[in-house]
């Protein structure tokens, strides 16, 4: 596609449920990033993929969070046993490669609300 | 102290005014990004800078590497410029991680 696509754009779920958030990066971009943005704050790094592998998952807050990118393109962020504190906008970005002068392109985000 | 500080946090101005948003950082960087975020969450990259100045339409971004400071200017501001403007830097220690400012919420009144 022309840009980074995230689905769904909004997700409301009950506490304790499992959710999956999808990111479709720009075609050909090998680097993919997930961020989480809570209300009134800047985005917080979660995980970075280079190709199919998670090169850095140090930002995942706990083991309820997991992300995959099995074919090096689409990525899914999975959250188990959701908690109200997981409510945030989850942003995905992709770039042609990782590097100091490589521009990242962002999706519109998925607004997750846990009730 | 945050590694990336933006000022002001909030800015309200009248249509047509010249707008300046500032970003200071305390780490060595390889690049600095200015991004725009509209209500609903989507982020659009405006500029990526490693030196000097860039201009795109009514937007101008400058960076002073020695002073670790960048500014985003909007000329002839318009209500559609209302958004959150975020400064983010790419640390020299990482090829991919961005360190984000908290954002500046800009409201332009007609």
Coordinates of C-alpha atoms in Angstrom, one line a residue:
Chain A
X1 CA 0.0 0.0 0.0
X2 CA 0.9 3.7 -0.2
X3 CA 1.4 4.1 3.5
X4 CA 1.5 2.2 6.8
X5 CA -1.9 0.7 7.5
X6 CA -3.1 -0.2 11.0
X7 CA -6.2 -2.1 11.8
X8 CA -8.5 -1.8 13.6
X9 CA -8.5 2.0 14.0
X10 CA -10.4 1.6 17.3
X11 CA -10.8 -1.4 19.6
X12 CA -12.9 -1.6 22.7
X13 CA -12.4 -4.7 24.8
X14 CA -13.2 -6.0 28.2
X15 CA -10.7 -6.4 30.9
X16 CA -9.1 -9.9 30.7
X17 CA -9.7 -10.4 27.0
X18 CA -7.1 -11.1 24.3
X19 CA -6.6 -8.6 21.5
X20 CA -4.6 -8.5 18.3
X21 CA -3.5 -5.3 16.6
X22 CA -2.3 -5.4 13.0
X23 CA 0.3 -3.3 11.1
X24 CA 0.8 -3.5 7.4
X25 CA 4.0 -1.6 6.6
X26 CA 5.1 0.1 3.4
X27 CA 6.0 -2.5 0.9
X28 CA 9.7 -3.2 0.9
X29 CA 10.4 -1.7 4.3
X30 CA 12.5 -4.1 6.3
X31 CA 12.3 -2.3 9.7
X32 CA 9.1 -2.1 11.7
X33 CA 8.5 -0.5 15.0
X34 CA 5.7 -0.6 17.5
X35 CA 5.1 2.3 20.0
X36 CA 2.5 2.9 22.6
X37 CA 1.2 6.4 23.4
X38 CA -0.8 7.0 26.6
X39 CA -2.9 10.1 26.9
X40 CA -0.9 13.3 27.2
X41 CA 2.4 11.6 26.7
X42 CA 4.9 11.0 23.9
X43 CA 5.1 7.6 22.2
X44 CA 6.9 4.9 24.1
X45 CA 9.0 2.3 22.3
X46 CA 7.8 -1.3 22.5
X47 CA 9.5 -3.4 19.9
X48 CA 11.6 -3.3 16.7
X49 CA 11.7 -5.8 13.9
X50 CA 14.4 -6.1 11.3
X51 CA 12.9 -8.5 8.8
X52 CA 11.2 -11.4 10.6
X53 CA 13.1 -11.2 13.8
X54 CA 12.5 -9.0 16.8
X55 CA 15.8 -7.2 17.0
X56 CA 14.8 -5.4 20.2
X57 CA 11.8 -6.2 22.4
X58 CA 13.1 -4.4 25.4
X59 CA 10.2 -2.0 25.4
X60 CA 7.5 -4.6 25.9
X61 CA 6.1 -3.9 29.4
X62 CA 5.5 -7.5 30.5
X63 CA 4.9 -11.0 29.2
X64 CA 1.3 -10.3 28.3
X65 CA 2.6 -8.4 25.3
X66 CA 4.0 -10.2 22.3
X67 CA 4.5 -9.3 18.7
X68 CA 5.2 -11.3 15.5
X69 CA 6.2 -10.6 12.0
X70 CA 6.4 -14.1 10.4
X71 CA 7.0 -13.2 6.8
X72 CA 8.9 -9.9 7.3
X73 CA 5.9 -7.8 6.3
X74 CA 2.7 -7.6 8.3
X75 CA 3.2 -7.5 12.1
X76 CA 0.7 -8.4 14.8
X77 CA 0.9 -7.0 18.3
X78 CA -0.8 -9.4 20.7
X79 CA -2.0 -8.5 24.2
X80 CA -3.2 -11.2 26.6
X81 CA -5.4 -10.7 29.6
X82 CA -5.8 -7.0 28.9
X83 CA -5.9 -4.5 31.7
X84 CA -7.3 -1.1 31.9
X85 CA -3.8 0.4 32.0
X86 CA -3.2 -1.1 28.5
X87 CA -5.6 1.6 27.1
X88 CA -3.6 3.7 24.8
X89 CA -3.0 4.4 21.1
X90 CA -0.7 1.8 19.6
X91 CA 1.4 3.2 16.8
X92 CA 3.3 1.3 14.1
X93 CA 6.0 2.7 11.9
X94 CA 8.2 1.3 9.2
X95 CA 11.3 2.3 7.4
X96 CA 13.3 1.1 4.5
X97 CA 16.0 -0.1 6.8
X98 CA 17.2 0.9 10.3
X99 CA 19.8 3.6 10.3
X100 CA 20.6 7.1 11.5
X101 CA 19.3 8.9 8.4
X102 CA 16.4 6.6 7.5
X103 CA 13.0 8.2 7.8
X104 CA 10.2 6.3 9.6
X105 CA 6.7 6.4 8.3
X106 CA 3.8 6.1 10.8
X107 CA 0.4 4.5 10.7
X108 CA -2.7 6.1 12.0
X109 CA -2.6 4.1 15.1
X110 CA -5.1 1.8 16.9
X111 CA -6.9 3.3 19.8
X112 CA -7.3 0.5 22.4
X113 CA -9.8 1.0 25.2
X114 CA -10.0 -1.6 27.9
X115 CA -13.2 -1.4 29.9
Chain B
X1 CA 15.3 15.6 33.4
X2 CA 14.0 14.3 30.1
X3 CA 16.4 13.8 27.3
X4 CA 14.2 15.7 24.9
X5 CA 12.4 18.8 26.1
X6 CA 9.9 20.8 24.1
X7 CA 8.5 24.2 24.7
X8 CA 5.9 25.4 25.0
X9 CA 3.7 22.5 26.1
X10 CA 0.6 24.4 24.9
X11 CA 0.3 27.2 22.4
X12 CA -2.8 29.1 21.3
X13 CA -2.5 31.7 18.6
X14 CA -4.6 33.6 16.1
X15 CA -4.8 32.7 12.5
X16 CA -1.9 34.3 10.6
X17 CA 0.5 34.4 13.4
X18 CA 4.1 33.2 13.1
X19 CA 4.5 30.1 15.3
X20 CA 7.7 28.8 16.9
X21 CA 8.0 25.5 18.8
X22 CA 11.3 24.7 20.4
X23 CA 13.1 21.4 21.1
X24 CA 16.2 20.9 23.2
X25 CA 18.0 17.6 23.7
X26 CA 20.8 16.4 25.9
X27 CA 22.1 13.3 24.0
X28 CA 24.3 13.0 20.9
X29 CA 22.1 12.5 18.0
X30 CA 22.3 11.3 14.4
X31 CA 19.0 12.9 13.3
X32 CA 16.1 14.9 14.7
X33 CA 12.5 14.4 13.6
X34 CA 9.6 16.8 13.7
X35 CA 6.2 15.1 13.5
X36 CA 2.6 16.2 13.5
X37 CA -0.2 14.3 15.3
X38 CA -3.8 15.1 14.8
X39 CA -6.6 14.0 17.2
X40 CA -7.3 10.3 16.6
X41 CA -3.6 9.5 16.9
X42 CA -2.1 9.3 13.4
X43 CA 1.4 10.7 13.2
X44 CA 2.9 12.3 10.1
X45 CA 6.5 12.9 9.7
X46 CA 7.2 16.6 8.8
X47 CA 11.0 16.8 8.7
X48 CA 14.1 14.8 9.4
X49 CA 17.1 16.9 10.1
X50 CA 20.8 16.3 10.8
X51 CA 22.0 19.8 10.2
X52 CA 21.0 23.3 8.9
X53 CA 17.5 24.1 7.8
X54 CA 14.6 22.6 5.8
X55 CA 11.5 24.2 4.4
X56 CA 8.3 22.7 3.2
X57 CA 5.5 25.0 2.3
X58 CA 4.8 27.2 5.4
X59 CA 6.8 25.0 7.6
X60 CA 10.5 25.6 8.4
X61 CA 12.7 23.5 10.7
X62 CA 16.1 24.4 11.9
X63 CA 18.7 22.7 14.0
X64 CA 21.8 23.8 15.8
X65 CA 23.9 20.7 16.6
X66 CA 26.4 22.6 18.8
X67 CA 23.6 24.0 21.0
X68 CA 21.5 20.8 20.8
X69 CA 18.5 22.8 19.8
X70 CA 15.9 22.7 17.1
X71 CA 13.0 24.9 16.2
X72 CA 9.9 24.4 14.1
X73 CA 8.3 27.5 12.6
X74 CA 4.9 27.9 11.0
X75 CA 4.4 31.0 8.9
X76 CA 0.9 32.4 8.2
X77 CA -0.7 29.9 10.6
X78 CA -4.1 28.5 9.8
X79 CA -6.7 26.6 11.9
X80 CA -5.9 23.4 10.1
X81 CA -2.4 23.6 11.6
X82 CA -3.9 22.8 14.9
X83 CA -2.3 19.6 16.1
X84 CA 0.3 18.2 18.5
X85 CA 3.8 18.7 17.2
X86 CA 6.4 16.2 18.5
X87 CA 10.2 16.4 18.4
X88 CA 12.0 13.1 18.4
X89 CA 15.7 12.4 18.2
X90 CA 17.6 9.4 17.0
X91 CA 20.4 8.8 19.5
X92 CA 23.9 8.0 18.2
X93 CA 23.7 4.9 20.4
X94 CA 20.9 3.4 18.3
X95 CA 20.1 2.9 14.7
X96 CA 16.4 2.8 15.3
X97 CA 15.2 4.0 18.7
X98 CA 13.7 7.4 18.8
X99 CA 13.7 9.4 22.0
X100 CA 10.5 11.5 22.0
X101 CA 9.5 14.8 23.4
X102 CA 6.2 15.2 25.1
X103 CA 4.7 17.3 22.3
X104 CA 3.4 20.8 21.9
X105 CA -0.3 21.2 21.5
X106 CA -1.0 24.0 19.1
X107 CA -4.4 25.6 18.6
X108 CA -4.9 28.2 15.9
X109 CA -8.1 30.2 16.3
X110 CA -9.8 31.7 13.3

